[in-house]
């Protein structure tokens, strides 16, 4: 029996005064898998707005106080709007994608939906649901949670299989929680491409404003950075890599099916962008490889890049990488293959901090990587963070100096948020930090608040945040 399913990306950037109009690949992948197996699954992005202006980084930091106010008023119009959309969808199943900062939003929406439509089954998946095995204890209206990859587990739930018999599903058994461990890992090349058509609640014109050009070519990350949720969400030893042939096939699908439609602006950018007030990028035909580290296997990356060149794809693209994954040949191939931006997580300009956070990368590695990119002519974005445990005022000053030294094309700045489930989170809890007493919405990396550091002077933090002013020179893709 075919079921109607609505997979929801809850509002988050809208609460901060911005929005997010990109396709949410996690739920888009599950929707495609459900549709492939005869169901009627739709993606509903509650963070979508019919607008072309995004808040810049400074505005996001400044908007944090207003953002927290939304959770104090559960009758705010935004919660009612999302509730009505879900009810109107006539779905019998609703699934939410989660990360720590949106758990409070999911709690509010799901309780309202349970009261309004108690027969709808509600499921939570994604990063936070995977890391917090007991998340159902905190979300009274959610029926099931899924740990790790959701395609098969969600299909079996919808098909009526007992949740007690589904690997990866957590359910209530009348006494406590029944936890069946991590979901079955599906061979990544066997999965259908993400859903790019069935966007619920959007007009045909608005669907053109959704950036469907995100591609995931790797599930997981083999690195061990202790502040990052990815190694714990995916498990480092379970990292999967799509074949170059599969990646090229999806790129061709994008170009042939979606890039020939009229689109005036790039609506793909996350809210973490901008010049002084907003950013509009003409021409949104650019692939974004959203892998944690696209360049992690040099031989594979070179094969993908050569295929882009040999098959004359003529497609602009951007990716996330690490400097120690790069070599001169990769950088040169990137240019020939159409790379318009590489995003690099530097995090700190202090080798001591880099060691403490288990980055497994040094400033020397970073300098070499930056030089190779610049010599080849590849633009790059530099990601930095402040507020690590034990980070000193001098450490942050080193970061500021190093950030200026590398002279990036764009800077993305964050304040550390020790995400639930990471090694850093549990280490800090052992040290006496009461992170479990903080509202979930505070676990966001642009709060402008130092959660676990009392060593850094406010004046130094302000100087660090002023690095954003260097973005005024940015003239292209981010």
Short mmCIF file of C-alpha atoms in Angstrom, two decimals:
data_model
loop_
_atom_site.label_atom_id
_atom_site.label_comp_id
_atom_site.label_asym_id
_atom_site.label_seq_id
_atom_site.Cartn_x
_atom_site.Cartn_y
_atom_site.Cartn_z
CA UNK A 1 0.00 0.00 0.00
CA UNK A 2 1.37 3.38 -1.04
CA UNK A 3 1.83 5.89 1.79
CA UNK A 4 2.14 9.67 1.60
CA UNK A 5 5.23 10.89 3.45
CA UNK A 6 6.40 14.43 4.17
CA UNK A 7 10.09 14.85 5.02
CA UNK A 8 10.72 18.14 6.79
CA UNK A 9 13.71 20.45 7.10
CA UNK A 10 12.58 22.55 10.13
CA UNK A 11 12.98 26.33 10.20
CA UNK A 12 16.33 27.51 11.49
CA UNK A 13 18.00 30.23 9.41
CA UNK A 14 14.62 31.94 9.10
CA UNK A 15 14.64 32.34 12.87
CA UNK A 16 18.01 34.09 12.58
CA UNK A 17 16.69 36.57 10.03
CA UNK A 18 17.82 34.72 6.93
CA UNK A 19 16.72 31.55 5.10
CA UNK A 20 18.04 28.46 3.31
CA UNK A 21 16.83 27.57 -0.16
CA UNK A 22 19.07 24.64 -1.02
CA UNK A 23 17.90 21.04 -1.37
CA UNK A 24 18.36 19.17 1.92
CA UNK A 25 20.19 16.09 0.67
CA UNK A 26 19.57 13.83 3.67
CA UNK A 27 15.80 13.90 3.41
CA UNK A 28 15.93 14.25 -0.39
CA UNK A 29 17.81 10.95 -0.53
CA UNK A 30 15.26 9.22 1.68
CA UNK A 31 12.40 10.67 -0.37
CA UNK A 32 13.95 9.32 -3.57
CA UNK A 33 14.36 5.86 -2.02
CA UNK A 34 10.75 5.81 -0.80
CA UNK A 35 9.47 6.96 -4.18
CA UNK A 36 11.57 4.32 -5.90
CA UNK A 37 9.71 1.74 -3.82
CA UNK A 38 6.22 2.91 -4.70
CA UNK A 39 5.43 5.52 -2.05
CA UNK A 40 4.52 9.20 -2.41
CA UNK A 41 7.28 11.10 -0.59
CA UNK A 42 7.77 14.86 -0.61
CA UNK A 43 10.42 17.24 0.73
CA UNK A 44 9.22 20.27 2.70
CA UNK A 45 11.86 22.91 3.44
CA UNK A 46 10.42 25.13 6.18
CA UNK A 47 13.54 27.31 5.89
CA UNK A 48 12.64 28.37 2.34
CA UNK A 49 11.70 31.96 1.53
CA UNK A 50 10.85 33.54 -1.77
CA UNK A 51 13.70 36.03 -1.39
CA UNK A 52 17.09 36.63 -2.95
CA UNK A 53 18.77 38.53 -0.09
CA UNK A 54 20.59 36.55 2.59
CA UNK A 55 21.80 37.81 5.93
CA UNK A 56 25.54 38.17 6.16
CA UNK A 57 27.66 36.78 8.97
CA UNK A 58 27.53 39.89 11.11
CA UNK A 59 23.73 39.93 10.89
CA UNK A 60 23.58 36.28 11.90
CA UNK A 61 25.66 36.88 15.00
CA UNK A 62 23.58 39.94 15.87
CA UNK A 63 20.34 38.02 15.31
CA UNK A 64 21.03 35.32 17.87
CA UNK A 65 19.14 37.03 20.70
CA UNK A 66 16.04 37.42 18.55
CA UNK A 67 16.42 33.80 17.48
CA UNK A 68 16.19 32.53 21.05
CA UNK A 69 12.94 34.44 21.57
CA UNK A 70 11.12 32.22 19.07
CA UNK A 71 11.36 29.27 21.46
CA UNK A 72 9.80 31.20 24.31
CA UNK A 73 6.58 31.72 22.38
CA UNK A 74 5.23 28.45 21.05
CA UNK A 75 2.32 30.31 19.46
CA UNK A 76 4.59 32.37 17.22
CA UNK A 77 3.21 32.58 13.66
CA UNK A 78 6.16 30.67 12.23
CA UNK A 79 5.29 27.53 14.23
CA UNK A 80 1.67 27.83 13.16
CA UNK A 81 2.68 28.29 9.53
CA UNK A 82 4.81 25.12 9.55
CA UNK A 83 2.06 23.18 11.33
CA UNK A 84 -0.52 24.19 8.72
CA UNK A 85 1.78 23.19 5.86
CA UNK A 86 2.29 19.74 7.36
CA UNK A 87 -1.43 19.24 8.01
CA UNK A 88 -2.31 20.40 4.49
CA UNK A 89 0.08 17.85 3.00
CA UNK A 90 -2.26 15.05 4.09
CA UNK A 91 0.77 12.91 4.91
CA UNK A 92 0.37 9.82 7.07
CA UNK A 93 4.07 9.89 7.98
CA UNK A 94 6.22 12.93 8.82
CA UNK A 95 9.99 12.77 9.15
CA UNK A 96 12.31 15.50 10.48
CA UNK A 97 16.00 15.95 9.79
CA UNK A 98 17.82 16.98 12.94
CA UNK A 99 20.95 18.66 14.20
CA UNK A 100 21.43 19.83 17.76
CA UNK A 101 20.36 23.45 17.26
CA UNK A 102 16.98 22.54 15.72
CA UNK A 103 15.84 19.99 18.32
CA UNK A 104 13.79 22.63 20.14
CA UNK A 105 12.06 23.53 16.87
CA UNK A 106 11.24 19.88 16.19
CA UNK A 107 9.89 19.51 19.72
CA UNK A 108 7.50 22.45 19.30
CA UNK A 109 6.28 21.46 15.83
CA UNK A 110 5.86 17.76 16.63
CA UNK A 111 3.85 18.42 19.80
CA UNK A 112 1.53 20.76 17.90
CA UNK A 113 1.10 18.18 15.16
CA UNK A 114 0.43 15.37 17.64
CA UNK A 115 -2.31 17.44 19.24
CA UNK A 116 -3.85 18.36 15.89
CA UNK A 117 -3.40 15.04 14.05
CA UNK A 118 -2.61 12.31 16.59
CA UNK A 119 -2.71 9.49 14.02
CA UNK A 120 0.19 10.84 11.97
CA UNK A 121 3.38 8.89 12.67
CA UNK A 122 6.37 11.13 13.35
CA UNK A 123 10.01 10.15 12.88
CA UNK A 124 13.27 11.96 13.60
CA UNK A 125 16.57 11.22 11.89
CA UNK A 126 19.79 12.97 11.05
CA UNK A 127 22.85 13.91 13.05
CA UNK A 128 21.40 14.62 16.49
CA UNK A 129 19.03 11.67 16.43
CA UNK A 130 21.99 9.45 15.62
CA UNK A 131 24.22 10.85 18.35
CA UNK A 132 21.55 10.98 21.07
CA UNK A 133 20.25 7.43 21.42
CA UNK A 134 17.69 8.63 23.96
CA UNK A 135 16.34 11.58 22.00
CA UNK A 136 12.78 10.18 22.24
CA UNK A 137 12.90 10.80 26.00
CA UNK A 138 13.14 14.51 25.19
CA UNK A 139 10.65 14.56 22.29
CA UNK A 140 7.36 13.27 23.65
CA UNK A 141 5.43 13.59 20.37
CA UNK A 142 7.93 11.76 18.17
CA UNK A 143 7.16 8.08 17.63
CA UNK A 144 10.46 6.78 16.27
CA UNK A 145 14.06 7.85 15.78
CA UNK A 146 16.50 6.48 13.22
CA UNK A 147 20.21 6.18 13.86
CA UNK A 148 22.55 6.81 10.94
CA UNK A 149 21.39 6.12 7.37
CA UNK A 150 17.65 6.37 7.03
CA UNK A 151 16.70 4.98 3.62
CA UNK A 152 16.02 1.32 4.43
CA UNK A 153 14.89 1.89 8.03
CA UNK A 154 12.33 4.50 6.95
CA UNK A 155 11.06 2.28 4.14
CA UNK A 156 10.56 -0.64 6.52
CA UNK A 157 8.71 1.59 8.99
CA UNK A 158 6.40 2.92 6.29
CA UNK A 159 5.86 -0.59 4.95
CA UNK A 160 4.50 -1.62 8.34
CA UNK A 161 7.33 -3.78 9.67
CA UNK A 162 7.43 -3.86 13.48
CA UNK A 163 9.86 -1.19 14.72
CA UNK A 164 11.26 -3.70 17.20
CA UNK A 165 12.52 -5.70 14.22
CA UNK A 166 14.04 -2.83 12.22
CA UNK A 167 17.79 -2.27 12.54
CA UNK A 168 18.49 1.40 13.22
CA UNK A 169 15.09 2.27 14.69
CA UNK A 170 14.53 3.39 18.29
CA UNK A 171 10.97 3.03 19.59
CA UNK A 172 9.04 2.93 22.83
CA UNK A 173 8.09 -0.49 24.21
CA UNK A 174 5.92 0.60 27.14
CA UNK A 175 8.77 0.29 29.63
CA UNK A 176 11.54 2.30 28.06
CA UNK A 177 13.26 2.66 24.70
CA UNK A 178 13.92 -0.23 22.36
CA UNK A 179 17.21 0.54 20.58
CA UNK A 180 18.17 -1.61 17.61
CA UNK A 181 21.56 0.00 16.97
CA UNK A 182 22.76 1.68 13.81
CA UNK A 183 20.78 1.39 10.60
CA UNK A 184 21.95 -0.88 7.81
CA UNK A 185 24.62 0.79 5.68
CA UNK A 186 23.39 0.81 2.09
CA UNK A 187 25.98 0.56 -0.71
CA UNK A 188 26.24 4.18 -1.73
CA UNK A 189 26.28 3.56 -5.49
CA UNK A 190 23.08 1.51 -5.26
CA UNK A 191 21.02 4.44 -3.94
CA UNK A 192 18.93 6.63 -6.26
CA UNK A 193 19.94 10.22 -6.81
CA UNK A 194 18.25 12.66 -4.36
CA UNK A 195 14.70 13.85 -5.01
CA UNK A 196 14.80 17.08 -7.02
CA UNK A 197 11.19 17.41 -8.15
CA UNK A 198 8.73 16.84 -5.30
CA UNK A 199 9.18 19.99 -3.21
CA UNK A 200 6.04 20.45 -1.13
CA UNK A 201 4.34 23.83 -0.80
CA UNK A 202 6.23 25.62 -3.57
CA UNK A 203 4.85 27.08 -6.78
CA UNK A 204 6.46 26.11 -10.08
CA UNK A 205 8.26 29.46 -10.06
CA UNK A 206 9.53 28.94 -6.52
CA UNK A 207 10.83 25.49 -7.37
CA UNK A 208 13.26 27.23 -9.72
CA UNK A 209 14.62 29.01 -6.64
CA UNK A 210 15.67 25.75 -4.99
CA UNK A 211 19.31 24.94 -5.61
CA UNK A 212 19.26 21.30 -6.63
CA UNK A 213 22.97 21.33 -7.54
CA UNK A 214 24.24 19.89 -4.26
CA UNK A 215 25.97 16.53 -4.67
CA UNK A 216 27.14 14.14 -1.96
CA UNK A 217 29.91 11.89 -3.29
CA UNK A 218 31.18 10.66 0.09
CA UNK A 219 29.25 9.55 3.16
CA UNK A 220 31.36 10.07 6.22
CA UNK A 221 34.80 11.37 7.10
CA UNK A 222 37.91 9.40 8.07
CA UNK A 223 39.35 12.19 10.22
CA UNK A 224 38.98 12.53 14.00
CA UNK A 225 38.52 16.26 14.76
CA UNK A 226 37.09 16.16 18.29
CA UNK A 227 34.77 19.17 17.83
CA UNK A 228 33.07 17.73 14.73
CA UNK A 229 30.00 15.50 14.75
CA UNK A 230 30.75 13.80 11.44
CA UNK A 231 33.19 11.10 12.67
CA UNK A 232 30.70 10.13 15.37
CA UNK A 233 27.61 10.42 13.17
CA UNK A 234 28.92 8.40 10.24
CA UNK A 235 31.66 6.45 12.06
CA UNK A 236 35.13 6.93 10.63
CA UNK A 237 35.59 3.29 9.60
CA UNK A 238 32.27 3.31 7.68
CA UNK A 239 33.14 6.10 5.23
CA UNK A 240 31.79 5.33 1.75
CA UNK A 241 33.00 6.75 -1.56
CA UNK A 242 30.90 6.85 -4.70
CA UNK A 243 32.61 5.73 -7.88
CA UNK A 244 33.79 8.47 -10.24
CA UNK A 245 31.38 7.11 -12.86
CA UNK A 246 28.43 7.62 -10.50
CA UNK A 247 29.52 11.19 -9.68
CA UNK A 248 29.86 12.14 -13.34
CA UNK A 249 26.48 10.58 -14.14
CA UNK A 250 24.78 12.79 -11.53
CA UNK A 251 26.59 15.89 -12.80
CA UNK A 252 25.35 15.18 -16.31
CA UNK A 253 21.81 14.72 -14.99
CA UNK A 254 21.98 18.13 -13.33
CA UNK A 255 23.23 19.89 -16.42
CA UNK A 256 20.84 18.22 -18.85
CA UNK A 257 17.73 18.37 -16.65
CA UNK A 258 18.03 21.41 -14.40
CA UNK A 259 20.60 23.79 -15.76
CA UNK A 260 18.64 24.52 -18.92
CA UNK A 261 15.86 26.17 -16.91
CA UNK A 262 15.68 29.92 -16.45
CA UNK A 263 17.29 30.97 -13.17
CA UNK A 264 18.31 34.51 -12.52
CA UNK A 265 20.03 34.18 -9.17
CA UNK A 266 22.02 31.72 -7.10
CA UNK A 267 19.74 30.81 -4.22
CA UNK A 268 22.09 28.04 -3.11
CA UNK A 269 24.23 29.96 -0.67
CA UNK A 270 23.88 29.14 2.98
CA UNK A 271 23.23 32.02 5.31
CA UNK A 272 26.94 32.07 6.16
CA UNK A 273 27.82 34.51 3.39
CA UNK A 274 27.78 38.10 2.43
CA UNK A 275 29.35 41.47 2.07
CA UNK A 276 28.11 44.33 4.20
CA UNK A 277 24.44 43.42 4.15
CA UNK A 278 23.54 40.85 1.55
CA UNK A 279 24.78 38.88 -1.41
CA UNK A 280 23.25 38.16 -4.77
CA UNK A 281 25.15 35.83 -7.09
CA UNK A 282 24.19 35.83 -10.74
CA UNK A 283 23.86 32.40 -12.39
CA UNK A 284 23.22 29.56 -9.98
CA UNK A 285 24.56 26.78 -12.18
CA UNK A 286 27.35 25.60 -9.88
CA UNK A 287 27.67 22.16 -8.33
CA UNK A 288 28.46 22.07 -4.63
CA UNK A 289 30.10 18.85 -3.45
CA UNK A 290 28.92 18.81 0.15
CA UNK A 291 31.24 16.01 1.28
CA UNK A 292 33.11 16.74 4.50
CA UNK A 293 36.35 16.38 2.54
CA UNK A 294 35.92 15.96 -1.22
CA UNK A 295 39.67 15.54 -1.72
CA UNK A 296 40.25 12.82 0.88
CA UNK A 297 41.47 10.19 -1.61
CA UNK A 298 43.88 11.76 -4.09
CA UNK A 299 43.74 8.99 -6.70
CA UNK A 300 39.92 9.03 -6.72
CA UNK A 301 39.74 12.82 -6.88
CA UNK A 302 42.14 12.96 -9.80
CA UNK A 303 40.08 10.38 -11.67
CA UNK A 304 36.90 12.42 -11.13
CA UNK A 305 38.61 15.63 -12.26
CA UNK A 306 40.09 14.01 -15.37
CA UNK A 307 36.65 12.65 -16.28
CA UNK A 308 35.17 16.15 -15.94
CA UNK A 309 37.86 17.43 -18.30
CA UNK A 310 37.88 14.54 -20.79
CA UNK A 311 34.08 14.57 -21.09
CA UNK A 312 34.08 18.34 -21.44
CA UNK A 313 31.35 18.85 -18.84
CA UNK A 314 31.89 22.60 -18.70
CA UNK A 315 30.35 22.84 -15.22
CA UNK A 316 31.40 25.20 -12.44
CA UNK A 317 31.72 23.55 -9.03
CA UNK A 318 32.95 24.05 -5.48
CA UNK A 319 33.92 21.69 -2.68
CA UNK A 320 35.20 21.33 0.87
CA UNK A 321 38.78 20.10 1.26
CA UNK A 322 41.83 19.92 3.51
CA UNK A 323 45.15 21.47 2.59
CA UNK A 324 47.07 18.29 3.38
CA UNK A 325 45.01 16.40 0.76
CA UNK A 326 46.20 18.69 -2.01
CA UNK A 327 49.11 18.40 -4.39
CA UNK A 328 50.12 20.50 -7.39
CA UNK A 329 48.48 18.14 -9.89
CA UNK A 330 45.12 18.22 -8.06
CA UNK A 331 45.15 22.02 -7.95
CA UNK A 332 45.95 22.27 -11.65
CA UNK A 333 43.26 19.71 -12.53
CA UNK A 334 40.76 21.65 -10.40
CA UNK A 335 41.21 24.72 -12.55
CA UNK A 336 40.86 22.77 -15.80
CA UNK A 337 37.78 20.96 -14.47
CA UNK A 338 35.90 24.14 -13.59
CA UNK A 339 36.48 24.61 -9.85
CA UNK A 340 35.39 28.08 -8.74
CA UNK A 341 35.94 27.69 -5.00
CA UNK A 342 37.57 25.38 -2.45
CA UNK A 343 36.41 25.66 1.17
CA UNK A 344 39.12 24.92 3.72
CA UNK A 345 38.73 24.41 7.44
CA UNK A 346 41.79 26.06 8.98
CA UNK A 347 40.02 26.49 12.36
CA UNK A 348 43.00 28.01 14.19
CA UNK A 349 46.34 29.72 13.65
CA UNK A 350 47.79 28.10 16.76
CA UNK A 351 49.57 24.77 16.34
CA UNK A 352 48.80 24.01 19.99
CA UNK A 353 45.08 24.45 19.43
CA UNK A 354 45.25 22.38 16.23
CA UNK A 355 46.89 19.61 18.22
CA UNK A 356 44.34 19.88 21.05
CA UNK A 357 41.39 19.56 18.68
CA UNK A 358 42.97 16.57 16.89
CA UNK A 359 42.96 18.34 13.56
CA UNK A 360 45.92 16.23 12.39
CA UNK A 361 47.03 19.17 10.28
CA UNK A 362 49.60 21.89 10.97
CA UNK A 363 50.06 25.49 9.92
CA UNK A 364 52.90 24.32 7.68
CA UNK A 365 50.50 21.95 5.91
CA UNK A 366 48.06 24.80 5.51
CA UNK A 367 50.65 27.20 4.13
CA UNK A 368 51.76 24.63 1.54
CA UNK A 369 48.18 23.96 0.49
CA UNK A 370 47.36 27.66 0.20
CA UNK A 371 50.44 28.25 -1.95
CA UNK A 372 49.51 25.44 -4.33
CA UNK A 373 45.96 26.77 -4.69
CA UNK A 374 47.17 30.30 -5.32
CA UNK A 375 49.83 29.18 -7.79
CA UNK A 376 47.16 27.29 -9.73
CA UNK A 377 44.64 30.12 -9.45
CA UNK A 378 41.98 28.36 -7.36
CA UNK A 379 39.93 30.73 -5.14
CA UNK A 380 39.36 29.52 -1.58
CA UNK A 381 37.28 30.22 1.51
CA UNK A 382 38.96 30.01 4.92
CA UNK A 383 36.94 28.71 7.88
CA UNK A 384 38.08 29.72 11.37
CA UNK A 385 36.74 29.13 14.89
CA UNK A 386 37.31 30.78 18.24
CA UNK A 387 36.53 29.70 21.79
CA UNK A 388 38.09 26.25 21.99
CA UNK A 389 38.69 24.84 25.49
CA UNK A 390 42.07 25.98 26.82
CA UNK A 391 42.53 28.38 23.89
CA UNK A 392 44.38 31.42 25.19
CA UNK A 393 44.08 35.02 24.19
CA UNK A 394 47.48 34.68 22.49
CA UNK A 395 46.24 31.62 20.56
CA UNK A 396 43.37 33.65 19.12
CA UNK A 397 45.75 36.48 18.24
CA UNK A 398 47.80 33.91 16.32
CA UNK A 399 44.63 32.92 14.48
CA UNK A 400 43.92 36.53 13.55
CA UNK A 401 47.48 36.99 12.28
CA UNK A 402 47.41 33.72 10.34
CA UNK A 403 44.03 34.52 8.78
CA UNK A 404 45.41 37.75 7.40
CA UNK A 405 48.59 36.02 6.25
CA UNK A 406 46.87 33.46 4.06
CA UNK A 407 44.84 36.21 2.34
CA UNK A 408 41.79 34.10 1.53
CA UNK A 409 39.17 35.11 -1.00
CA UNK A 410 36.48 34.73 1.67
CA UNK A 411 36.40 34.22 5.45
CA UNK A 412 33.79 32.24 7.36
CA UNK A 413 33.95 32.82 11.11
CA UNK A 414 32.47 30.78 13.93
CA UNK A 415 32.40 30.53 17.70
CA UNK A 416 32.86 27.01 19.01
CA UNK A 417 29.67 25.11 19.83
CA UNK A 418 30.60 21.71 21.36
CA UNK A 419 28.00 19.60 19.60
CA UNK A 420 26.25 16.86 21.50
CA UNK A 421 27.79 13.45 20.94
CA UNK A 422 31.27 14.63 19.98
CA UNK A 423 34.36 13.68 21.94
CA UNK A 424 34.76 17.31 22.96
CA UNK A 425 31.23 17.44 24.37
CA UNK A 426 31.76 14.49 26.66
CA UNK A 427 35.29 15.60 27.64
CA UNK A 428 33.90 18.98 28.70
CA UNK A 429 31.05 17.36 30.64
CA UNK A 430 33.64 15.35 32.59
CA UNK A 431 35.45 18.61 33.34
CA UNK A 432 32.32 20.04 34.93
CA UNK A 433 30.80 22.11 32.14
CA UNK A 434 27.02 21.83 32.38
CA UNK A 435 26.39 21.65 28.67
CA UNK A 436 23.37 19.45 29.24
CA UNK A 437 21.72 22.37 31.04
CA UNK A 438 21.95 24.60 27.96
CA UNK A 439 18.93 24.89 25.64
CA UNK A 440 19.58 22.94 22.44
CA UNK A 441 19.23 26.04 20.30
CA UNK A 442 22.43 27.43 21.87
CA UNK A 443 24.47 24.76 20.12
CA UNK A 444 25.00 26.83 17.02
CA UNK A 445 28.37 28.10 15.87
CA UNK A 446 27.34 31.70 15.30
CA UNK A 447 25.97 32.63 18.71
CA UNK A 448 28.78 35.15 19.39
CA UNK A 449 28.93 33.66 22.88
CA UNK A 450 31.94 31.80 24.30
CA UNK A 451 30.38 28.68 25.77
CA UNK A 452 33.42 26.96 27.24
CA UNK A 453 36.24 29.50 27.32
CA UNK A 454 37.02 32.21 29.86
CA UNK A 455 40.56 32.95 28.68
CA UNK A 456 39.81 35.10 25.66
CA UNK A 457 39.34 38.82 26.11
CA UNK A 458 36.26 40.39 24.59
CA UNK A 459 38.48 42.88 22.75
CA UNK A 460 40.38 40.02 21.08
CA UNK A 461 37.15 38.25 20.18
CA UNK A 462 35.85 41.46 18.63
CA UNK A 463 39.06 41.76 16.62
CA UNK A 464 38.60 38.19 15.42
CA UNK A 465 34.99 38.86 14.35
CA UNK A 466 36.17 41.92 12.44
CA UNK A 467 37.96 39.57 10.04
CA UNK A 468 34.53 39.50 8.40
CA UNK A 469 35.34 42.94 7.04
CA UNK A 470 37.96 41.33 4.79
CA UNK A 471 35.05 39.79 2.87
CA UNK A 472 34.28 43.10 1.25
CA UNK A 473 36.77 42.23 -1.45
CA UNK A 474 34.93 39.02 -2.32
CA UNK A 475 33.50 39.27 -5.82
CA UNK A 476 32.31 35.80 -6.73
CA UNK A 477 31.26 32.39 -5.52
CA UNK A 478 31.71 31.51 -1.89
#
